[in-house]
Short mmCIF file of C-alpha atoms (C1' of nucleotides) in Angstrom, two decimals:
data_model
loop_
_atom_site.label_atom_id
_atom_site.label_comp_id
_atom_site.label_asym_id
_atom_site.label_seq_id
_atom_site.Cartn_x
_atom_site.Cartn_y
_atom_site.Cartn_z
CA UNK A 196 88.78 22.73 27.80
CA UNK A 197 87.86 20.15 25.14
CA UNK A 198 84.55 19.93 23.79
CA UNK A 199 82.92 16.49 23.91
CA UNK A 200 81.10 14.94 20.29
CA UNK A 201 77.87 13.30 21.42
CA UNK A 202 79.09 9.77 21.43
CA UNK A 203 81.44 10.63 23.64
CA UNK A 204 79.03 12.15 26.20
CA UNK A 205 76.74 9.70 26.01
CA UNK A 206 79.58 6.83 26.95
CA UNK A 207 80.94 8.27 29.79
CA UNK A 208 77.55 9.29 31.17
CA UNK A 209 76.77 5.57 30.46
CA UNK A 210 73.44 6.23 27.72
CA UNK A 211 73.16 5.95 24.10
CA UNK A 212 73.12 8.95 21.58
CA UNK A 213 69.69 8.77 21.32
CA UNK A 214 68.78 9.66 24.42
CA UNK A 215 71.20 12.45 24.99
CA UNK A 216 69.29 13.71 21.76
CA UNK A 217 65.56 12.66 23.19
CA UNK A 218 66.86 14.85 26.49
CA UNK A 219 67.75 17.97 24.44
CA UNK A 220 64.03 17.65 22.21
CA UNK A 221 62.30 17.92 26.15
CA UNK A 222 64.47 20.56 26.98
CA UNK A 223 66.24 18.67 29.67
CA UNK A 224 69.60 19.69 28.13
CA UNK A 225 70.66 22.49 26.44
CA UNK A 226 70.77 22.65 22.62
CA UNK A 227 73.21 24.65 21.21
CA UNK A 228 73.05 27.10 18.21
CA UNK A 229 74.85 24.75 15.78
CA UNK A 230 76.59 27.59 13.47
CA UNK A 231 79.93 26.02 11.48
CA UNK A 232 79.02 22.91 12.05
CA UNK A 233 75.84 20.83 12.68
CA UNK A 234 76.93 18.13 14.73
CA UNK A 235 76.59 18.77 18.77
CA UNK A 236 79.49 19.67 21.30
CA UNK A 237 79.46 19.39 24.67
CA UNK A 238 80.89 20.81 27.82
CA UNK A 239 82.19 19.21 31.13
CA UNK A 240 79.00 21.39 32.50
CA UNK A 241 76.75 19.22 30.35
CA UNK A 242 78.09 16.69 31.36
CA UNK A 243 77.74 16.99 34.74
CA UNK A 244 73.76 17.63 33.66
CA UNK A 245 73.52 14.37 32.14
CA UNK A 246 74.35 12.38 35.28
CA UNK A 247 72.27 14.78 37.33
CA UNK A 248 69.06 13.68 35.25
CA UNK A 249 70.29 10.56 35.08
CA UNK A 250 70.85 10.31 38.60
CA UNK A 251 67.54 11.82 39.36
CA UNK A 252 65.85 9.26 36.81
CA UNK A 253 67.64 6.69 39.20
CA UNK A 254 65.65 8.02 42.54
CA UNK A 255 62.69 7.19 39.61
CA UNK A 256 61.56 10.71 39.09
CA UNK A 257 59.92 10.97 35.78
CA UNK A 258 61.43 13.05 33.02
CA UNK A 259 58.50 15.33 33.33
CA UNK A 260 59.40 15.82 36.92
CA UNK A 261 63.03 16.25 36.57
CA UNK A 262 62.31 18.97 33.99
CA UNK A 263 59.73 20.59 36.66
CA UNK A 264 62.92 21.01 38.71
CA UNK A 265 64.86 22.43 35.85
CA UNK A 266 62.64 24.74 34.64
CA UNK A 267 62.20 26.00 38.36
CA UNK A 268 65.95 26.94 38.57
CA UNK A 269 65.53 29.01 35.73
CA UNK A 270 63.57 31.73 38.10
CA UNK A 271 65.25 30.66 42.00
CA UNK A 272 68.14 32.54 43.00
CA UNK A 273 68.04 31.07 46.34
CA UNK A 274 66.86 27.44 45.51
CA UNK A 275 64.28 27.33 47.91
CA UNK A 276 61.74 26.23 45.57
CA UNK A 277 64.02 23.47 43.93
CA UNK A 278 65.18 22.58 47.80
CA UNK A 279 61.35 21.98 48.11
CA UNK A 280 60.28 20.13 45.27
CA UNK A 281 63.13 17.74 45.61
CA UNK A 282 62.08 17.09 48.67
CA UNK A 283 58.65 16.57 48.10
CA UNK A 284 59.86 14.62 45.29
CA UNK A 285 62.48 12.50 46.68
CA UNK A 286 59.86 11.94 50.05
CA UNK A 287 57.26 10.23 47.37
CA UNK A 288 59.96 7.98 46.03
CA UNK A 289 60.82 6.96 48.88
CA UNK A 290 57.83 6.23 50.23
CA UNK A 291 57.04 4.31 47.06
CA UNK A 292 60.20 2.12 47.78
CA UNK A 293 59.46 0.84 50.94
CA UNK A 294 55.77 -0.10 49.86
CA UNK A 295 57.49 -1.91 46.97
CA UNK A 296 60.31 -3.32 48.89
CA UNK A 297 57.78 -5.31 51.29
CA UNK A 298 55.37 -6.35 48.58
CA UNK A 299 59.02 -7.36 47.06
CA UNK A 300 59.67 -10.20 49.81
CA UNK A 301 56.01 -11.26 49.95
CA UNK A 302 56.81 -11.36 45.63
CA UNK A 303 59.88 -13.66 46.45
CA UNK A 304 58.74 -16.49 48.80
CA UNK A 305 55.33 -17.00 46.26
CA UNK A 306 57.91 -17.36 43.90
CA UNK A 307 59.92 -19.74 45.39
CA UNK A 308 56.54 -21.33 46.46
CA UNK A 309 55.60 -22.02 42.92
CA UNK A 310 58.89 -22.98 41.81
CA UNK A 311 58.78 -25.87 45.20
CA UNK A 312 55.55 -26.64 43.39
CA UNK A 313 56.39 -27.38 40.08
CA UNK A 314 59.31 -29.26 40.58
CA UNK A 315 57.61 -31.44 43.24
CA UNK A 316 53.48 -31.89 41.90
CA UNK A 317 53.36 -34.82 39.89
CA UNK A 318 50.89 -33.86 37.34
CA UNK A 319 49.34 -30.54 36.22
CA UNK A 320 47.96 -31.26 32.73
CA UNK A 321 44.37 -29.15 33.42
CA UNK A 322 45.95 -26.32 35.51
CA UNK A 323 44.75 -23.96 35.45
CA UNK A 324 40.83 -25.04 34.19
CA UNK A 325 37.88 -25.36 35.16
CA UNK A 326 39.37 -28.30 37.52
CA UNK A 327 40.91 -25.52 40.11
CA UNK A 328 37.46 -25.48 41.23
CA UNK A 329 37.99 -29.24 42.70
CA UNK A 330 41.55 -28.75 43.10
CA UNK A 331 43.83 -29.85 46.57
CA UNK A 332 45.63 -26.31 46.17
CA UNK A 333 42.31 -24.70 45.60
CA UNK A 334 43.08 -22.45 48.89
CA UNK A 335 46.60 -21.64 48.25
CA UNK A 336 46.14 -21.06 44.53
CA UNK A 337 45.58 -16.95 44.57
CA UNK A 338 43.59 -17.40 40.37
CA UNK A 339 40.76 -19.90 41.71
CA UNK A 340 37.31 -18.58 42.40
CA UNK A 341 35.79 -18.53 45.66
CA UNK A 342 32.51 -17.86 46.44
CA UNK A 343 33.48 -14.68 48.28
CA UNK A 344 34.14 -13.06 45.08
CA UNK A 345 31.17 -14.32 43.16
CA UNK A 346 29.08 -12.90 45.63
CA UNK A 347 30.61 -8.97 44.73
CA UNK A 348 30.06 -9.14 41.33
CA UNK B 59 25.57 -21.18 35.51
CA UNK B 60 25.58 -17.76 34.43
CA UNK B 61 27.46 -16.06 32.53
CA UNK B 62 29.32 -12.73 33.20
CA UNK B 63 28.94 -9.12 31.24
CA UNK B 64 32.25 -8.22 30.64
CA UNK B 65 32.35 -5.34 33.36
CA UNK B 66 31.36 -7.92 35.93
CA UNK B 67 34.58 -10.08 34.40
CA UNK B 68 37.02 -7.36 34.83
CA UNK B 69 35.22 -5.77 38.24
CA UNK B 70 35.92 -9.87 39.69
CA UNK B 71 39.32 -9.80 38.39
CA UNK B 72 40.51 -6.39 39.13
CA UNK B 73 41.14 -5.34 35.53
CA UNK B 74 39.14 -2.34 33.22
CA UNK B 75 37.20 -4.00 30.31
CA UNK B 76 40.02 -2.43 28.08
CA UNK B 77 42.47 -4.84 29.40
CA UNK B 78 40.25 -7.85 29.01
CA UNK B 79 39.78 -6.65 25.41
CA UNK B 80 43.09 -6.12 24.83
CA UNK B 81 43.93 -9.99 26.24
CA UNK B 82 41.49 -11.17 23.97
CA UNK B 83 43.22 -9.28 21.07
CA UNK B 84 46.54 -10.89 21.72
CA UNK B 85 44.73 -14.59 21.98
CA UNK B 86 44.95 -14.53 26.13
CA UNK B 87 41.94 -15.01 26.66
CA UNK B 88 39.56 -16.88 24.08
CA UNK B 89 37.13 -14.82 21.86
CA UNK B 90 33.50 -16.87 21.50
CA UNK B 91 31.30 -16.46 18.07
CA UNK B 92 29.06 -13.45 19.44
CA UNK B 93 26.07 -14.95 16.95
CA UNK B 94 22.89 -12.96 18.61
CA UNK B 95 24.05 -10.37 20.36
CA UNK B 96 27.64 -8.36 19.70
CA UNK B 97 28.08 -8.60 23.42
CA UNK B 98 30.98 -10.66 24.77
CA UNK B 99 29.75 -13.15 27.26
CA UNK B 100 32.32 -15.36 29.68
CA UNK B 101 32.03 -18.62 31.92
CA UNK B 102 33.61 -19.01 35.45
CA UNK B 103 36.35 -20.92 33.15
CA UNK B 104 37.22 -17.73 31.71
CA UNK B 105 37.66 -15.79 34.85
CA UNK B 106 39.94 -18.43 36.19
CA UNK B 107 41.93 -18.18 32.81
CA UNK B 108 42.13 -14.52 33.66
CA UNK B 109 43.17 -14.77 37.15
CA UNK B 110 45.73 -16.88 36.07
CA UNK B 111 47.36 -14.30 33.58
CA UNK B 112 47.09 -11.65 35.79
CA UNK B 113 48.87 -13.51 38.43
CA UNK B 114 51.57 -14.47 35.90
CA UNK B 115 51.86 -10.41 35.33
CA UNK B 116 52.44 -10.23 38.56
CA UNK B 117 54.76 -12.84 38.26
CA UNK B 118 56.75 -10.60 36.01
CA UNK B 119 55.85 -12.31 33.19
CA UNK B 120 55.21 -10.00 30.14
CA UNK B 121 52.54 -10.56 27.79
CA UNK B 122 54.34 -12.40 25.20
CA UNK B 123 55.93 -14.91 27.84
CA UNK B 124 52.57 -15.64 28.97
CA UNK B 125 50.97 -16.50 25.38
CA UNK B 126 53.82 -18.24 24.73
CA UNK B 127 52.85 -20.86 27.77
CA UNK B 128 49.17 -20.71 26.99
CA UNK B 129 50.50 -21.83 23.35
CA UNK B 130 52.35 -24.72 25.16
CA UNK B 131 49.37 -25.88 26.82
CA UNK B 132 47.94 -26.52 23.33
CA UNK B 133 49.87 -29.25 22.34
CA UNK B 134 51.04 -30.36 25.71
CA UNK B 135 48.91 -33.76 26.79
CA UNK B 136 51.70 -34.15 29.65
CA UNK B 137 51.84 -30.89 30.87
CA UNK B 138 55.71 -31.64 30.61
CA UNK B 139 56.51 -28.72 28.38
CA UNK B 140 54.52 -25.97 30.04
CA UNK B 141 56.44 -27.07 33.27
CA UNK B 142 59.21 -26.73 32.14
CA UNK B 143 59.09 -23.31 30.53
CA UNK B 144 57.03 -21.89 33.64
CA UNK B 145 59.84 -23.24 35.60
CA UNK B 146 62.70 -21.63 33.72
CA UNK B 147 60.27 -18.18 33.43
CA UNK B 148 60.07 -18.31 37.55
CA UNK B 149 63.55 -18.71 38.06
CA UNK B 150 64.54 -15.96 36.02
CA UNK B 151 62.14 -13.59 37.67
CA UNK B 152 63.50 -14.60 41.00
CA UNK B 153 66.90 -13.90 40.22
CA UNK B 154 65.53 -10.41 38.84
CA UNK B 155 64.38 -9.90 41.78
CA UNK B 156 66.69 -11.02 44.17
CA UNK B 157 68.90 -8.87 42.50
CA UNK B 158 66.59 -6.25 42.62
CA UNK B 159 65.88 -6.38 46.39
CA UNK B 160 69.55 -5.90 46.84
CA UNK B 161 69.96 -2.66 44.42
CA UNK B 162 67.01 -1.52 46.29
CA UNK B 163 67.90 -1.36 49.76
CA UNK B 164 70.85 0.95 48.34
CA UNK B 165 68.08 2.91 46.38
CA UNK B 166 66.58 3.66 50.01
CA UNK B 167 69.53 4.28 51.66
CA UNK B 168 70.42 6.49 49.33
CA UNK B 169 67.25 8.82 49.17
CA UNK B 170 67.33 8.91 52.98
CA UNK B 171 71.30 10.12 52.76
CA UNK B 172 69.71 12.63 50.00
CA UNK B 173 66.35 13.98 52.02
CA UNK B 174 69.11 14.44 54.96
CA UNK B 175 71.74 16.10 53.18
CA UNK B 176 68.55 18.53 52.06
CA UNK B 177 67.05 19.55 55.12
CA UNK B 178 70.39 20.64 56.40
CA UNK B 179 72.68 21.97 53.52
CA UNK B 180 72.18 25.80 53.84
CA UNK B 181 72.66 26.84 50.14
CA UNK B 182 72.87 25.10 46.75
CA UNK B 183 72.15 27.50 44.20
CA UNK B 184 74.34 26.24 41.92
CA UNK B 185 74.41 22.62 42.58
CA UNK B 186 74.39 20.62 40.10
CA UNK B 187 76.92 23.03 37.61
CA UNK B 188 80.20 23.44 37.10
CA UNK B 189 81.04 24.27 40.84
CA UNK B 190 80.76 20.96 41.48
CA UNK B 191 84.20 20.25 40.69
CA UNK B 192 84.94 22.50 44.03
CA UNK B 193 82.39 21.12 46.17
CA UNK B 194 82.86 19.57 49.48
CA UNK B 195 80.33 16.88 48.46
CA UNK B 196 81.98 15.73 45.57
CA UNK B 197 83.53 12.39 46.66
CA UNK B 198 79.73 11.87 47.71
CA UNK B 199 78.37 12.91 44.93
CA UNK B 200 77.60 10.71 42.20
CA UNK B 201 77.07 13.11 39.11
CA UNK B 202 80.11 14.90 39.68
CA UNK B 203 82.69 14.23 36.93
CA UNK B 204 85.87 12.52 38.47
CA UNK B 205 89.29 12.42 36.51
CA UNK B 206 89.07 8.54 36.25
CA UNK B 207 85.82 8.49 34.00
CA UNK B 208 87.33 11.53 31.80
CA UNK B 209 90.35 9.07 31.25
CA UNK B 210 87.92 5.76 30.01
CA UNK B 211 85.84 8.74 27.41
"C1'" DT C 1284 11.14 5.11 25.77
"C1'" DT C 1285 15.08 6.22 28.63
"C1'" DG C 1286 19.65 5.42 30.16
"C1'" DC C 1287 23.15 2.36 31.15
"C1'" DT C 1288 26.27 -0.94 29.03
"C1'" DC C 1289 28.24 -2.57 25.24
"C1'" DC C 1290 30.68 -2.21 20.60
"C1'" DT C 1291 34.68 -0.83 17.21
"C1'" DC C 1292 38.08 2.20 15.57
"C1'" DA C 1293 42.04 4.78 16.41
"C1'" DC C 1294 45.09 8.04 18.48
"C1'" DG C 1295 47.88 8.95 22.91
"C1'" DT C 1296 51.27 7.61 26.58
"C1'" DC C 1297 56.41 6.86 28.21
"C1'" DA C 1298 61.29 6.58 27.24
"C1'" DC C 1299 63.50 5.62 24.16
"C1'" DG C 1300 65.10 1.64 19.93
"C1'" DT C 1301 65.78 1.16 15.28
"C1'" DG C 1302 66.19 1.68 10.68
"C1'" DA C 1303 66.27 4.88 6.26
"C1'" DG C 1304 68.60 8.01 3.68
"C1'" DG C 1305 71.75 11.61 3.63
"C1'" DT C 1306 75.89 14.69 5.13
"C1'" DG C 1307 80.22 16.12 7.71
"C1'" DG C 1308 85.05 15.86 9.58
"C1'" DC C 1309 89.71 13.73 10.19
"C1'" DT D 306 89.33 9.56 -1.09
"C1'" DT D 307 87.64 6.31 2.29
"C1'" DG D 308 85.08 5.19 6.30
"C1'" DC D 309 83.50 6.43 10.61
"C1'" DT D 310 80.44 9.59 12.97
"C1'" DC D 311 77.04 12.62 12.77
"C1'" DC D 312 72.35 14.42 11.21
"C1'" DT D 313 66.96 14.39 10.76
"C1'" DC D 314 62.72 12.16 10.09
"C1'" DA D 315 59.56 8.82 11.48
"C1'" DC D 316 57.70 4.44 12.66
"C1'" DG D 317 57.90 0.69 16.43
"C1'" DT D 318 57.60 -0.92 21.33
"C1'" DC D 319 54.66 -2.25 25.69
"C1'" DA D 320 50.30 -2.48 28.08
"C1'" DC D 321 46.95 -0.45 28.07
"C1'" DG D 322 44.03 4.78 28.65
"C1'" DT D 323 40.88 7.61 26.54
"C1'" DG D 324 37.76 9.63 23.76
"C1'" DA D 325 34.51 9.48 19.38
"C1'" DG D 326 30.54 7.90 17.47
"C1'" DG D 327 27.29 4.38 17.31
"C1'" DT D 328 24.29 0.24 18.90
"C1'" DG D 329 22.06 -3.24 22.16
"C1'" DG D 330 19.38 -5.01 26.24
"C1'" DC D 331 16.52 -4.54 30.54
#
DNA sequence: TTGCTCCTCACGTCACGTGAGGTGGC
DNA sequence: TTGCTCCTCACGTCACGTGAGGTGGC
């Protein structure tokens, strides 16, 4: 089996050198007595932990909590507590997605609202200003004031 | 008309007083001569400038793309420039996002094929590791090394 | 006078990017 | 021997958060 040279891990596991180094300084990967030589070498194994905090960084688990899953392997012969954690883990994500996903669409059609607007309002030249306050779009424009607000300061 | 503390500012716009500091530091939001008193003090103008950059955050629009527009607006009698740029800005966030959207509906789908495959798989001490290259979930599996990536290294 | 709000540094956060300056292996 | 890759600092980025230590206004 041949050993891997850090540029070589990182492009297959699709990441730059630095951050297979910035793994191995949080402990994420393992780091290696360096004895003849001082540069890094790498097996498939480590490999195949790369993409795994990669892929976990994907599902948009912090580093901090992908390490909270490594460390807990350390001390889990049956993986009961990792089996738990991930899925406590990958239930928050999740969650967290489909929040995002619908604020997503209402993100998209006020997008393409605005963009309508611009290309089809004739003239803009004090917007926004102190003139939103007398403006036509006053109640689709989401920055003017209303009175509702001043009243909760 | 009265003018607003800057706690009331940020409490009306949704923002901590850091933030409205820190827009003031990057020339956001405009920073008065305090002559008597040390303490900031902002118009209903101001709030509407900070609505406005805070929905252009939302927007997508980073810090730096938003100064540069508020820059535009200096020089800008027409309006004709700032349209232009806000236009281009929009249209590349909405093709961030469409594209987004789509990558995350396989995000979802993807967590929900993961939470699954963990409530019912009975053991996986050693997953991920090197017995991945014998597991029955490799062609599912997207962290397990395949022969075709160790070929492009 | 008390306490709440304000002020200015200035360091910390997160996940790396980006040089500087030097060394190792084919 | 040359040049490509590797190494270790260490500061920079982005949009603020979070104290520390001090002052101002009702």
């Amino acid at each position: 089996m041949e050993l891997l040279r850090i540029s070589e891990l990182a492009k297959i596991a699709g990441v730059t050198v630095r951050t297979v180094r910035y793994y191995e300084e949080l402990g994420l990967l393992p780091s290696y007595e360096r004895k003849q030589s001082k540069h890094r070498r790498y097996t498939e194994k480590d490999l195949i932990y790369l993409k795994r905090i990669i892929q976990l960084k994907g599902y948009g688990l912090t580093l901090q909590e992908i390490g909270e899953i490594i460390e807990l392997s350390k001390d889990d012969p049956s993986g009961e507590k990792r089996r738990t954690l991930l899925l406590r883990r990958y239930r928050e994500k999740l969650e967290n997605a489909l929040q995002k996903k619908e604020e997503m669409d209402k993100y998209i059609a006020e997008l393409k609202w605005h963009i309508d607007q611009l290309e089809k309002v004739a003239n803009f030249q004090s917007c926004p200003g102190s003139e939103c306050l007398q403006c036509l779009y006053k109640e689709k424009c989401r920055f003017a004031i209303t009175n509702h607000e001043r009243r909760q300061a």
